[in-house]
PDB file of C-alpha atoms and ligand atoms in Angstrom:
ATOM      1  CA  MET W   1       7.335   1.087 -39.141  1.00 83.00           C
ATOM      2  CA  GLU W   2      10.549   0.832 -41.110  1.00 82.00           C
ATOM      3  CA  GLY W   3      10.416  -0.750 -44.537  1.00 88.00           C
ATOM      4  CA  ARG W   4       8.886   0.254 -47.814  1.00 96.00           C
ATOM      5  CA  LEU W   5       5.091   0.556 -48.020  1.00 98.00           C
ATOM      6  CA  GLN W   6       3.782  -1.678 -50.812  1.00 98.00           C
ATOM      7  CA  ILE W   7       0.225  -2.435 -51.882  1.00 98.00           C
ATOM      8  CA  PHE W   8      -0.873  -5.575 -53.686  1.00 98.00           C
ATOM      9  CA  SER W   9      -4.318  -6.554 -54.893  1.00 98.00           C
ATOM     10  CA  GLY W  10      -6.183  -9.670 -55.903  1.00 98.00           C
ATOM     11  CA  ASN W  11      -8.905  -9.537 -58.533  1.00 98.00           C
ATOM     12  CA  ALA W  12     -11.861  -8.804 -56.247  1.00 98.00           C
ATOM     13  CA  ASN W  13     -11.712  -5.020 -56.531  1.00 98.00           C
ATOM     14  CA  ARG W  14      -8.649  -3.800 -58.408  1.00 98.00           C
ATOM     15  CA  PRO W  15     -10.140  -0.356 -59.188  1.00 98.00           C
ATOM     16  CA  LEU W  16     -10.411   0.353 -55.444  1.00 98.00           C
ATOM     17  CA  ALA W  17      -6.860  -0.907 -54.827  1.00 98.00           C
ATOM     18  CA  GLN W  18      -5.595   1.277 -57.678  1.00 98.00           C
ATOM     19  CA  GLU W  19      -7.437   4.295 -56.288  1.00 98.00           C
ATOM     20  CA  ILE W  20      -5.963   3.694 -52.824  1.00 98.00           C
ATOM     21  CA  ALA W  21      -2.465   3.378 -54.315  1.00 98.00           C
ATOM     22  CA  ALA W  22      -2.987   6.578 -56.321  1.00 98.00           C
ATOM     23  CA  HIS W  23      -3.930   8.449 -53.119  1.00 98.00           C
ATOM     24  CA  LEU W  24      -0.659   7.201 -51.625  1.00 98.00           C
ATOM     25  CA  ASN W  25       1.309   8.195 -54.735  1.00 98.00           C
ATOM     26  CA  ILE W  26       2.580   4.670 -55.309  1.00 98.00           C
ATOM     27  CA  ASN W  27       1.970   2.026 -57.958  1.00 98.00           C
ATOM     28  CA  LEU W  28       0.233  -1.239 -57.125  1.00 98.00           C
ATOM     29  CA  GLY W  29       2.774  -3.989 -56.499  1.00 98.00           C
ATOM     30  CA  ARG W  30       3.226  -6.397 -59.398  1.00 98.00           C
ATOM     31  CA  ALA W  31       1.735  -9.839 -58.839  1.00 98.00           C
ATOM     32  CA  MET W  32       0.193 -12.434 -61.088  1.00 98.00           C
ATOM     33  CA  VAL W  33      -3.099 -13.604 -59.602  1.00 98.00           C
ATOM     34  CA  GLY W  34      -4.776 -16.081 -61.898  1.00 98.00           C
ATOM     35  CA  THR W  35      -6.059 -19.632 -62.184  1.00 98.00           C
ATOM     36  CA  PHE W  36      -4.506 -22.908 -63.298  1.00 98.00           C
ATOM     37  CA  LYS W  37      -6.402 -24.917 -65.920  1.00 97.00           C
ATOM     38  CA  ASN W  38      -7.633 -27.238 -63.173  1.00 98.00           C
ATOM     39  CA  GLY W  39      -9.332 -24.319 -61.410  1.00 96.00           C
ATOM     40  CA  GLU W  40      -6.781 -23.864 -58.632  1.00 98.00           C
ATOM     41  CA  THR W  41      -5.819 -20.296 -57.794  1.00 98.00           C
ATOM     42  CA  ARG W  42      -2.342 -19.304 -58.948  1.00 98.00           C
ATOM     43  CA  VAL W  43      -0.328 -16.470 -57.403  1.00 98.00           C
ATOM     44  CA  LYS W  44       3.157 -15.129 -58.037  1.00 98.00           C
ATOM     45  CA  VAL W  45       4.521 -11.951 -56.494  1.00 98.00           C
ATOM     46  CA  GLU W  46       6.603 -10.345 -59.200  1.00 98.00           C
ATOM     47  CA  GLU W  47       8.689  -7.866 -57.255  1.00 98.00           C
ATOM     48  CA  ASN W  48      10.911  -7.823 -54.194  1.00 98.00           C
ATOM     49  CA  VAL W  49       9.043  -7.403 -50.892  1.00 98.00           C
ATOM     50  CA  ARG W  50      11.865  -8.342 -48.517  1.00 98.00           C
ATOM     51  CA  GLY W  51      11.578  -6.210 -45.370  1.00 98.00           C
ATOM     52  CA  SER W  52       8.546  -4.295 -46.712  1.00 98.00           C
ATOM     53  CA  ASP W  53       5.363  -3.213 -44.950  1.00 98.00           C
ATOM     54  CA  VAL W  54       2.849  -4.825 -47.280  1.00 98.00           C
ATOM     55  CA  PHE W  55      -0.903  -4.237 -47.582  1.00 98.00           C
ATOM     56  CA  VAL W  56      -3.054  -6.678 -49.568  1.00 99.00           C
ATOM     57  CA  VAL W  57      -6.346  -5.169 -50.733  1.00 99.00           C
ATOM     58  CA  GLN W  58      -8.982  -7.807 -51.340  1.00 98.00           C
ATOM     59  CA  SER W  59     -12.711  -7.721 -50.601  1.00 98.00           C
ATOM     60  CA  THR W  60     -14.131 -11.181 -50.082  1.00 98.00           C
ATOM     61  CA  CYS W  61     -17.120 -10.452 -52.272  1.00 98.00           C
ATOM     62  CA  THR W  62     -18.600 -12.646 -55.022  1.00 97.00           C
ATOM     63  CA  PRO W  63     -17.116 -15.049 -56.083  1.00 98.00           C
ATOM     64  CA  VAL W  64     -16.515 -15.249 -52.341  1.00 98.00           C
ATOM     65  CA  ASN W  65     -14.547 -18.480 -52.037  1.00 98.00           C
ATOM     66  CA  HIS W  66     -12.353 -17.634 -55.007  1.00 98.00           C
ATOM     67  CA  ASN W  67     -11.587 -14.140 -53.708  1.00 98.00           C
ATOM     68  CA  LEU W  68     -10.882 -15.508 -50.240  1.00 98.00           C
ATOM     69  CA  MET W  69      -8.445 -18.026 -51.704  1.00 98.00           C
ATOM     70  CA  GLU W  70      -6.661 -15.284 -53.666  1.00 98.00           C
ATOM     71  CA  LEU W  71      -6.295 -13.321 -50.433  1.00 99.00           C
ATOM     72  CA  LEU W  72      -4.919 -16.313 -48.516  1.00 99.00           C
ATOM     73  CA  LEU W  73      -2.437 -17.259 -51.230  1.00 98.00           C
ATOM     74  CA  LEU W  74      -1.247 -13.659 -51.668  1.00 98.00           C
ATOM     75  CA  ILE W  75      -0.609 -13.415 -47.928  1.00 99.00           C
ATOM     76  CA  ASP W  76       1.212 -16.749 -47.935  1.00 98.00           C
ATOM     77  CA  ALA W  77       3.352 -15.760 -50.932  1.00 98.00           C
ATOM     78  CA  LEU W  78       4.267 -12.403 -49.360  1.00 98.00           C
ATOM     79  CA  ARG W  79       5.196 -14.048 -46.061  1.00 98.00           C
ATOM     80  CA  ARG W  80       7.406 -16.596 -47.787  1.00 98.00           C
ATOM     81  CA  ALA W  81       8.996 -13.752 -49.769  1.00 98.00           C
ATOM     82  CA  SER W  82      10.078 -12.196 -46.428  1.00 98.00           C
ATOM     83  CA  ALA W  83       7.740  -9.200 -46.194  1.00 98.00           C
ATOM     84  CA  ALA W  84       8.313  -7.672 -42.765  1.00 98.00           C
ATOM     85  CA  ARG W  85       4.611  -7.229 -42.088  1.00 98.00           C
ATOM     86  CA  VAL W  86       1.457  -8.132 -43.992  1.00 98.00           C
ATOM     87  CA  THR W  87      -1.841  -6.332 -43.436  1.00 98.00           C
ATOM     88  CA  ALA W  88      -4.962  -7.840 -44.973  1.00 99.00           C
ATOM     89  CA  VAL W  89      -7.081  -4.916 -46.187  1.00 99.00           C
ATOM     90  CA  ILE W  90     -10.564  -6.382 -46.517  1.00 99.00           C
ATOM     91  CA  PRO W  91     -12.973  -3.531 -47.360  1.00 98.00           C
ATOM     92  CA  TYR W  92     -15.865  -6.018 -47.445  1.00 98.00           C
ATOM     93  CA  TYR W  93     -15.552  -9.088 -45.211  1.00 98.00           C
ATOM     94  CA  GLY W  94     -17.613 -11.950 -46.635  1.00 98.00           C
ATOM     95  CA  TYR W  95     -19.137 -14.713 -44.482  1.00 98.00           C
ATOM     96  CA  ALA W  96     -19.824 -12.031 -41.845  1.00 97.00           C
ATOM     97  CA  LYS W  97     -23.513 -12.918 -41.628  1.00 95.00           C
ATOM     98  CA  GLN W  98     -22.537 -16.399 -40.439  1.00 96.00           C
ATOM     99  CA  GLU W  99     -21.017 -15.131 -37.210  1.00 95.00           C
ATOM    100  CA  LYS W 100     -23.034 -17.328 -34.865  1.00 95.00           C
ATOM    101  CA  LYS W 101     -24.968 -20.553 -34.883  1.00 95.00           C
ATOM    102  CA  THR W 102     -28.671 -19.919 -35.403  1.00 91.00           C
ATOM    103  CA  THR W 103     -29.517 -23.573 -34.991  1.00 92.00           C
ATOM    104  CA  GLY W 104     -27.674 -26.801 -34.192  1.00 95.00           C
ATOM    105  CA  ARG W 105     -25.009 -28.352 -36.417  1.00 97.00           C
ATOM    106  CA  GLU W 106     -24.045 -25.100 -38.211  1.00 97.00           C
ATOM    107  CA  PRO W 107     -20.509 -23.696 -38.603  1.00 97.00           C
ATOM    108  CA  ILE W 108     -19.398 -20.277 -37.390  1.00 97.00           C
ATOM    109  CA  SER W 109     -18.039 -19.374 -40.789  1.00 98.00           C
ATOM    110  CA  ALA W 110     -16.878 -15.834 -39.943  1.00 98.00           C
ATOM    111  CA  LYS W 111     -14.616 -17.285 -37.238  1.00 98.00           C
ATOM    112  CA  LEU W 112     -13.210 -19.941 -39.552  1.00 98.00           C
ATOM    113  CA  VAL W 113     -12.392 -17.265 -42.149  1.00 98.00           C
ATOM    114  CA  ALA W 114     -10.630 -15.216 -39.452  1.00 98.00           C
ATOM    115  CA  ASN W 115      -8.570 -18.297 -38.522  1.00 98.00           C
ATOM    116  CA  LEU W 116      -7.654 -18.877 -42.171  1.00 98.00           C
ATOM    117  CA  ILE W 117      -6.478 -15.288 -42.647  1.00 98.00           C
ATOM    118  CA  ARG W 118      -4.357 -15.479 -39.497  1.00 98.00           C
ATOM    119  CA  THR W 119      -2.978 -18.895 -40.407  1.00 98.00           C
ATOM    120  CA  ALA W 120      -2.040 -17.666 -43.887  1.00 98.00           C
ATOM    121  CA  GLY W 121       0.234 -15.163 -42.161  1.00 98.00           C
ATOM    122  CA  ALA W 122      -1.565 -11.811 -41.830  1.00 98.00           C
ATOM    123  CA  ASP W 123      -0.183  -9.640 -39.026  1.00 98.00           C
ATOM    124  CA  ARG W 124      -3.083  -7.181 -39.010  1.00 98.00           C
ATOM    125  CA  VAL W 125      -6.458  -6.580 -40.606  1.00 98.00           C
ATOM    126  CA  LEU W 126      -7.966  -3.352 -41.897  1.00 98.00           C
ATOM    127  CA  THR W 127     -11.655  -3.596 -42.705  1.00 98.00           C
ATOM    128  CA  MET W 128     -14.888  -1.624 -42.874  1.00 98.00           C
ATOM    129  CA  ASP W 129     -18.338  -2.031 -41.323  1.00 97.00           C
ATOM    130  CA  LEU W 130     -18.241  -5.682 -40.326  1.00 97.00           C
ATOM    131  CA  HIS W 131     -21.790  -7.006 -40.275  1.00 95.00           C
ATOM    132  CA  ALA W 132     -21.282  -7.922 -36.606  1.00 94.00           C
ATOM    133  CA  PRO W 133     -18.659  -5.859 -34.726  1.00 93.00           C
ATOM    134  CA  ALA W 134     -17.917  -8.932 -32.563  1.00 95.00           C
ATOM    135  CA  ILE W 135     -16.083 -10.432 -35.561  1.00 97.00           C
ATOM    136  CA  GLU W 136     -13.180  -8.151 -34.609  1.00 97.00           C
ATOM    137  CA  GLY W 137     -12.705 -10.417 -31.616  1.00 97.00           C
ATOM    138  CA  PHE W 138     -12.474 -13.491 -33.850  1.00 98.00           C
ATOM    139  CA  PHE W 139      -8.951 -12.336 -34.737  1.00 98.00           C
ATOM    140  CA  ASP W 140      -6.011 -12.629 -32.342  1.00 97.00           C
ATOM    141  CA  ILE W 141      -4.189  -9.923 -34.304  1.00 98.00           C
ATOM    142  CA  PRO W 142      -4.938  -6.171 -34.386  1.00 98.00           C
ATOM    143  CA  VAL W 143      -8.017  -5.200 -36.385  1.00 98.00           C
ATOM    144  CA  ASP W 144      -8.688  -1.624 -37.495  1.00 97.00           C
ATOM    145  CA  HIS W 145     -12.374  -1.277 -38.216  1.00 97.00           C
ATOM    146  CA  LEU W 146     -13.327   1.724 -40.352  1.00 97.00           C
ATOM    147  CA  GLN W 147     -16.843   3.104 -40.738  1.00 97.00           C
ATOM    148  CA  ALA W 148     -18.484   4.417 -43.881  1.00 98.00           C
ATOM    149  CA  GLY W 149     -21.250   6.158 -41.899  1.00 97.00           C
ATOM    150  CA  PRO W 150     -19.512   9.565 -41.714  1.00 97.00           C
ATOM    151  CA  ILE W 151     -18.837   9.594 -45.491  1.00 97.00           C
ATOM    152  CA  LEU W 152     -22.376   8.504 -46.376  1.00 98.00           C
ATOM    153  CA  ALA W 153     -23.913  10.963 -43.899  1.00 98.00           C
ATOM    154  CA  GLU W 154     -21.879  13.829 -45.331  1.00 97.00           C
ATOM    155  CA  HIS W 155     -23.073  12.852 -48.800  1.00 97.00           C
ATOM    156  CA  ILE W 156     -26.724  12.842 -47.692  1.00 97.00           C
ATOM    157  CA  ARG W 157     -26.272  16.191 -45.904  1.00 96.00           C
ATOM    158  CA  ASP W 158     -24.828  17.673 -49.095  1.00 96.00           C
ATOM    159  CA  MET W 159     -27.872  16.510 -51.066  1.00 96.00           C
ATOM    160  CA  GLY W 160     -29.911  19.065 -49.095  1.00 96.00           C
ATOM    161  CA  LEU W 161     -32.954  16.790 -48.644  1.00 96.00           C
ATOM    162  CA  LEU W 162     -35.797  18.316 -46.630  1.00 95.00           C
ATOM    163  CA  ARG W 163     -37.583  16.912 -43.545  1.00 97.00           C
ATOM    164  CA  VAL W 164     -35.393  13.831 -43.361  1.00 98.00           C
ATOM    165  CA  VAL W 165     -36.099  10.815 -41.199  1.00 98.00           C
ATOM    166  CA  VAL W 166     -33.410   8.143 -40.954  1.00 98.00           C
ATOM    167  CA  VAL W 167     -34.780   4.607 -40.972  1.00 98.00           C
ATOM    168  CA  SER W 168     -33.272   1.419 -39.643  1.00 97.00           C
ATOM    169  CA  PRO W 169     -34.736  -1.466 -41.675  1.00 95.00           C
ATOM    170  CA  ASP W 170     -34.344  -3.876 -38.756  1.00 93.00           C
ATOM    171  CA  ALA W 171     -33.789  -3.883 -34.994  1.00 91.00           C
ATOM    172  CA  GLY W 172     -30.142  -4.872 -35.375  1.00 91.00           C
ATOM    173  CA  GLY W 173     -29.333  -1.683 -37.290  1.00 94.00           C
ATOM    174  CA  VAL W 174     -30.763   0.827 -34.788  1.00 96.00           C
ATOM    175  CA  GLY W 175     -27.370   1.890 -33.378  1.00 95.00           C
ATOM    176  CA  ARG W 176     -26.000   2.494 -36.878  1.00 96.00           C
ATOM    177  CA  ALA W 177     -29.087   4.459 -37.967  1.00 97.00           C
ATOM    178  CA  ASN W 178     -29.064   6.485 -34.758  1.00 97.00           C
ATOM    179  CA  SER W 179     -25.475   7.653 -35.175  1.00 96.00           C
ATOM    180  CA  PHE W 180     -26.237   8.479 -38.828  1.00 97.00           C
ATOM    181  CA  ARG W 181     -29.270  10.490 -37.660  1.00 97.00           C
ATOM    182  CA  GLU W 182     -27.132  12.397 -35.164  1.00 97.00           C
ATOM    183  CA  ARG W 183     -24.652  13.321 -37.893  1.00 96.00           C
ATOM    184  CA  ILE W 184     -27.276  14.847 -40.172  1.00 97.00           C
ATOM    185  CA  GLY W 185     -29.676  16.130 -37.477  1.00 96.00           C
ATOM    186  CA  ALA W 186     -32.775  14.144 -38.453  1.00 96.00           C
ATOM    187  CA  GLY W 187     -35.488  12.005 -36.841  1.00 96.00           C
ATOM    188  CA  LEU W 188     -35.394   8.238 -36.471  1.00 98.00           C
ATOM    189  CA  ALA W 189     -37.788   5.454 -37.438  1.00 97.00           C
ATOM    190  CA  ILE W 190     -37.316   1.743 -36.916  1.00 96.00           C
ATOM    191  CA  ILE W 191     -38.818  -1.121 -38.861  1.00 95.00           C
ATOM    192  CA  ALA W 192     -39.348  -4.548 -37.364  1.00 92.00           C
ATOM    193  CA  LYS W 193     -38.299  -7.134 -39.936  1.00 86.00           C
ATOM    194  CA  GLN W 194     -38.465 -10.884 -39.914  1.00 89.00           C
ATOM    195  CA  ARG W 195     -36.918 -13.500 -42.169  1.00 87.00           C
ATOM    196  CA  PRO W 196     -39.361 -16.388 -42.666  1.00 88.00           C
ATOM    197  CA  GLN W 197     -36.561 -18.104 -44.591  1.00 88.00           C
ATOM    198  CA  PRO W 198     -32.976 -17.162 -45.565  1.00 85.00           C
ATOM    199  CA  ASP W 199     -32.780 -14.236 -48.019  1.00 85.00           C
ATOM    200  CA  VAL W 200     -36.497 -13.364 -47.661  1.00 85.00           C
ATOM    201  CA  ALA W 201     -37.410 -10.168 -45.784  1.00 85.00           C
ATOM    202  CA  GLU W 202     -40.853  -9.360 -44.358  1.00 85.00           C
ATOM    203  CA  MET W 203     -41.704  -6.010 -42.741  1.00 83.00           C
ATOM    204  CA  LEU W 204     -43.815  -6.459 -39.599  1.00 82.00           C
ATOM    205  CA  ASP W 205     -44.238  -3.013 -38.065  1.00 89.00           C
ATOM    206  CA  MET W 206     -42.699   0.423 -37.734  1.00 93.00           C
ATOM    207  CA  VAL W 207     -41.889   2.816 -34.887  1.00 95.00           C
ATOM    208  CA  GLY W 208     -41.595   6.544 -35.650  1.00 95.00           C
ATOM    209  CA  ASP W 209     -43.363   9.163 -37.748  1.00 95.00           C
ATOM    210  CA  VAL W 210     -42.543   9.206 -41.452  1.00 97.00           C
ATOM    211  CA  GLU W 211     -45.675  10.997 -42.741  1.00 97.00           C
ATOM    212  CA  GLY W 212     -44.707  13.802 -45.150  1.00 98.00           C
ATOM    213  CA  LYS W 213     -40.985  13.116 -44.622  1.00 98.00           C
ATOM    214  CA  THR W 214     -38.076  12.115 -46.840  1.00 98.00           C
ATOM    215  CA  ALA W 215     -36.961   8.721 -45.568  1.00 98.00           C
ATOM    216  CA  VAL W 216     -33.333   7.623 -45.767  1.00 98.00           C
ATOM    217  CA  ILE W 217     -32.897   3.921 -45.028  1.00 98.00           C
ATOM    218  CA  VAL W 218     -29.466   3.159 -43.575  1.00 98.00           C
ATOM    219  CA  ASP W 219     -28.072  -0.377 -43.677  1.00 97.00           C
ATOM    220  CA  ASP W 220     -24.679  -2.052 -43.637  1.00 97.00           C
ATOM    221  CA  MET W 221     -25.207  -4.153 -46.760  1.00 97.00           C
ATOM    222  CA  ILE W 222     -27.565  -4.794 -49.621  1.00 97.00           C
ATOM    223  CA  SER W 223     -27.663  -8.426 -50.632  1.00 96.00           C
ATOM    224  CA  THR W 224     -30.853  -9.561 -52.392  1.00 95.00           C
ATOM    225  CA  GLY W 225     -32.318  -6.053 -52.144  1.00 96.00           C
ATOM    226  CA  GLY W 226     -35.413  -7.520 -50.476  1.00 93.00           C
ATOM    227  CA  THR W 227     -34.942  -5.635 -47.208  1.00 94.00           C
ATOM    228  CA  LEU W 228     -34.636  -2.291 -48.992  1.00 96.00           C
ATOM    229  CA  ALA W 229     -37.473  -2.803 -51.454  1.00 95.00           C
ATOM    230  CA  GLU W 230     -39.840  -3.975 -48.728  1.00 94.00           C
ATOM    231  CA  ALA W 231     -38.813  -1.217 -46.325  1.00 95.00           C
ATOM    232  CA  ALA W 232     -39.242   1.435 -49.032  1.00 97.00           C
ATOM    233  CA  ARG W 233     -42.703   0.119 -49.864  1.00 95.00           C
ATOM    234  CA  ALA W 234     -43.728   0.145 -46.178  1.00 95.00           C
ATOM    235  CA  LEU W 235     -42.410   3.699 -45.771  1.00 97.00           C
ATOM    236  CA  ARG W 236     -44.368   5.028 -48.755  1.00 97.00           C
ATOM    237  CA  GLU W 237     -47.494   3.256 -47.467  1.00 95.00           C
ATOM    238  CA  ARG W 238     -47.084   5.125 -44.185  1.00 96.00           C
ATOM    239  CA  GLY W 239     -46.823   8.478 -45.909  1.00 97.00           C
ATOM    240  CA  ALA W 240     -43.132   9.103 -46.647  1.00 98.00           C
ATOM    241  CA  VAL W 241     -42.937  11.408 -49.685  1.00 98.00           C
ATOM    242  CA  ALA W 242     -39.668   9.965 -50.998  1.00 98.00           C
ATOM    243  CA  VAL W 243     -37.376   7.125 -49.968  1.00 98.00           C
ATOM    244  CA  TYR W 244     -33.595   6.989 -50.404  1.00 98.00           C
ATOM    245  CA  ALA W 245     -31.198   4.283 -49.206  1.00 98.00           C
ATOM    246  CA  CYS W 246     -27.592   4.233 -48.060  1.00 98.00           C
ATOM    247  CA  ALA W 247     -25.479   1.167 -47.381  1.00 98.00           C
ATOM    248  CA  THR W 248     -21.780   0.485 -47.038  1.00 98.00           C
ATOM    249  CA  HIS W 249     -21.560  -2.753 -49.008  1.00 98.00           C
ATOM    250  CA  GLY W 250     -23.448  -3.214 -52.277  1.00 98.00           C
ATOM    251  CA  ILE W 251     -23.403  -6.985 -52.772  1.00 97.00           C
ATOM    252  CA  PHE W 252     -26.386  -6.963 -55.154  1.00 97.00           C
ATOM    253  CA  ALA W 253     -26.822 -10.739 -55.238  1.00 96.00           C
ATOM    254  CA  GLY W 254     -29.027 -12.492 -57.780  1.00 94.00           C
ATOM    255  CA  GLU W 255     -31.816 -10.235 -59.026  1.00 95.00           C
ATOM    256  CA  ALA W 256     -31.051  -7.417 -56.569  1.00 96.00           C
ATOM    257  CA  THR W 257     -30.555  -4.688 -59.168  1.00 96.00           C
ATOM    258  CA  GLU W 258     -33.843  -5.605 -60.881  1.00 96.00           C
ATOM    259  CA  ILE W 259     -35.638  -5.643 -57.509  1.00 97.00           C
ATOM    260  CA  ILE W 260     -34.239  -2.220 -56.659  1.00 97.00           C
ATOM    261  CA  ALA W 261     -34.972  -0.880 -60.153  1.00 97.00           C
ATOM    262  CA  ARG W 262     -38.623  -1.912 -59.733  1.00 97.00           C
ATOM    263  CA  SER W 263     -38.854  -0.533 -56.171  1.00 97.00           C
ATOM    264  CA  VAL W 264     -40.077   2.902 -55.100  1.00 98.00           C
ATOM    265  CA  LEU W 265     -36.548   3.933 -54.052  1.00 98.00           C
ATOM    266  CA  VAL W 266     -35.522   7.261 -55.557  1.00 98.00           C
ATOM    267  CA  GLU W 267     -31.819   6.536 -55.246  1.00 98.00           C
ATOM    268  CA  THR W 268     -29.542   4.026 -53.523  1.00 98.00           C
ATOM    269  CA  ILE W 269     -26.086   5.121 -52.439  1.00 98.00           C
ATOM    270  CA  VAL W 270     -23.390   2.577 -51.628  1.00 98.00           C
ATOM    271  CA  THR W 271     -19.617   2.724 -51.310  1.00 98.00           C
ATOM    272  CA  ASN W 272     -17.094   1.043 -53.585  1.00 98.00           C
ATOM    273  CA  THR W 273     -15.957  -1.653 -51.114  1.00 98.00           C
ATOM    274  CA  ILE W 274     -17.398  -3.993 -53.769  1.00 98.00           C
ATOM    275  CA  PRO W 275     -17.335  -3.155 -57.499  1.00 97.00           C
ATOM    276  CA  LEU W 276     -20.696  -1.843 -58.709  1.00 94.00           C
ATOM    277  CA  PRO W 277     -22.742  -4.304 -60.772  1.00 87.00           C
ATOM    278  CA  GLU W 278     -23.700  -3.665 -64.382  1.00 83.00           C
ATOM    279  CA  ARG W 279     -27.092  -2.021 -64.833  1.00 83.00           C
ATOM    280  CA  CYS W 280     -26.689   0.015 -61.655  1.00 91.00           C
ATOM    281  CA  ARG W 281     -27.656   3.167 -63.556  1.00 90.00           C
ATOM    282  CA  GLU W 282     -31.104   1.727 -64.429  1.00 92.00           C
ATOM    283  CA  ALA W 283     -31.489   0.760 -60.765  1.00 94.00           C
ATOM    284  CA  ARG W 284     -30.615   4.330 -59.667  1.00 97.00           C
ATOM    285  CA  ILE W 285     -27.603   3.051 -57.688  1.00 97.00           C
ATOM    286  CA  ARG W 286     -24.596   5.292 -57.151  1.00 96.00           C
ATOM    287  CA  ALA W 287     -21.273   4.624 -55.395  1.00 97.00           C
ATOM    288  CA  ILE W 288     -19.083   6.972 -53.407  1.00 98.00           C
ATOM    289  CA  SER W 289     -15.447   6.151 -52.827  1.00 98.00           C
ATOM    290  CA  VAL W 290     -13.886   4.972 -49.595  1.00 98.00           C
ATOM    291  CA  ALA W 291     -10.408   4.995 -51.164  1.00 98.00           C
ATOM    292  CA  PRO W 292      -9.289   8.252 -49.464  1.00 98.00           C
ATOM    293  CA  LEU W 293     -10.259   6.844 -46.047  1.00 98.00           C
ATOM    294  CA  PHE W 294      -8.453   3.534 -46.643  1.00 98.00           C
ATOM    295  CA  ALA W 295      -5.406   5.388 -47.960  1.00 98.00           C
ATOM    296  CA  GLU W 296      -5.314   7.554 -44.832  1.00 98.00           C
ATOM    297  CA  ALA W 297      -5.692   4.493 -42.587  1.00 98.00           C
ATOM    298  CA  ILE W 298      -2.883   2.680 -44.425  1.00 98.00           C
ATOM    299  CA  ILE W 299      -0.485   5.576 -44.131  1.00 98.00           C
ATOM    300  CA  ARG W 300      -1.275   5.926 -40.422  1.00 98.00           C
ATOM    301  CA  ILE W 301      -0.736   2.200 -39.816  1.00 98.00           C
ATOM    302  CA  HIS W 302       2.520   2.386 -41.754  1.00 98.00           C
ATOM    303  CA  LYS W 303       3.727   5.354 -39.719  1.00 97.00           C
ATOM    304  CA  ASP W 304       2.496   3.903 -36.384  1.00 96.00           C
ATOM    305  CA  LEU W 305       0.104   6.839 -35.947  1.00 96.00           C
ATOM    306  CA  SER W 306      -3.243   6.739 -34.176  1.00 96.00           C
ATOM    307  CA  LEU W 307      -6.318   5.935 -36.255  1.00 95.00           C
ATOM    308  CA  SER W 308      -8.784   7.366 -33.713  1.00 91.00           C
ATOM    309  CA  ALA W 309      -9.344  10.551 -35.735  1.00 87.00           C
ATOM    310  CA  LEU W 310     -10.680   8.411 -38.570  1.00 90.00           C
ATOM    311  CA  PHE W 311     -13.418   6.938 -36.403  1.00 78.00           C
ATOM    312  CA  SER W 312     -15.042  10.226 -35.294  1.00 72.00           C
TER     313      SER W 312
HETATM  314  C1  R5P Y   1     -29.294  -7.637 -42.019  1.00 69.40           C
HETATM  315  O1  R5P Y   1     -29.074  -7.883 -40.851  1.00 69.40           O
HETATM  316  C2  R5P Y   1     -28.447  -6.676 -42.803  1.00 69.40           C
HETATM  317  O2  R5P Y   1     -28.158  -5.550 -42.047  1.00 69.40           O
HETATM  318  C3  R5P Y   1     -29.119  -6.271 -44.096  1.00 69.40           C
HETATM  319  O3  R5P Y   1     -30.362  -5.673 -43.801  1.00 69.40           O
HETATM  320  C4  R5P Y   1     -29.345  -7.462 -44.956  1.00 69.40           C
HETATM  321  O4  R5P Y   1     -28.181  -8.205 -45.073  1.00 69.40           O
HETATM  322  C5  R5P Y   1     -29.833  -7.077 -46.332  1.00 69.40           C
HETATM  323  O5  R5P Y   1     -30.066  -8.257 -47.032  1.00 69.40           O
HETATM  324  P1  R5P Y   1     -31.063  -8.331 -48.250  1.00 69.40           P
HETATM  325  O6  R5P Y   1     -30.668  -7.228 -49.212  1.00 69.40           O
HETATM  326  O7  R5P Y   1     -30.843  -9.696 -48.823  1.00 69.40           O
HETATM  327  O8  R5P Y   1     -32.456  -8.172 -47.752  1.00 69.40           O
END
């Protein structure tokens, strides 16, 4: 599209926004994103955006509500400053696990968040590995949905691990684990997990042979770390010689890094959709960058080019 390409960022993940901008050979747009003394979020765009094609990079990670508000106010400010188009670049989309009612009298929070982003004035969304792909349909504007699987799989392939079996830690992740397995040419195992209460993971059973193999657990996100730690323990009990983990979004809520540090996991690889927590080194957690992929997607959106090549 015509108009200057400009990138702005809130405070959720400025290093990623800066890396994306560097890949595009531009500077991050100048904006003040802070807080008033009364706790309200304060935003001021400090350069001209009239007629520009603007991308706002903001993961809605912890503190989720604060980061969401920064995103909404940035979009609103850019709209009112006459940007020609505003794309919300949300590498990690928070509230995605609340995408349906699991019992009566609950909200569908992921849908409400989609409505808020649209109402604020976003024309498009660029995101990565939504917890539930159906969330794409919660938006009545175009959504480009990137995947970290190819980058993570290439990383695992380059590690040269032997006799690998890819493991889905729950039934919902089988499709993701299967396409990861196809990319690296490995076997597949599936764990049946249940959640007796929110944020507690219990491993029930496993399908597939892991005896004498190197297990690589593939998941979309790591929140409390319970799923990974429990899955890794179950895999070692069934004879896996080493257990690694890969996930797109490293939320690492609460005691997650301690739980992972104490677990039998050899290494956990995440992407930088969310900034890495402190103490990740002790927990053997490493991040690989999705900035080049986001930069490529942004330039293609800006130039009205197809993004299909990025999904294969
Ligand atoms: C579940 O459906 C997800 O794919 C992850 O397995 C889950 O969110 C991980 O959560 P936690 O780290 O709290 O066990």
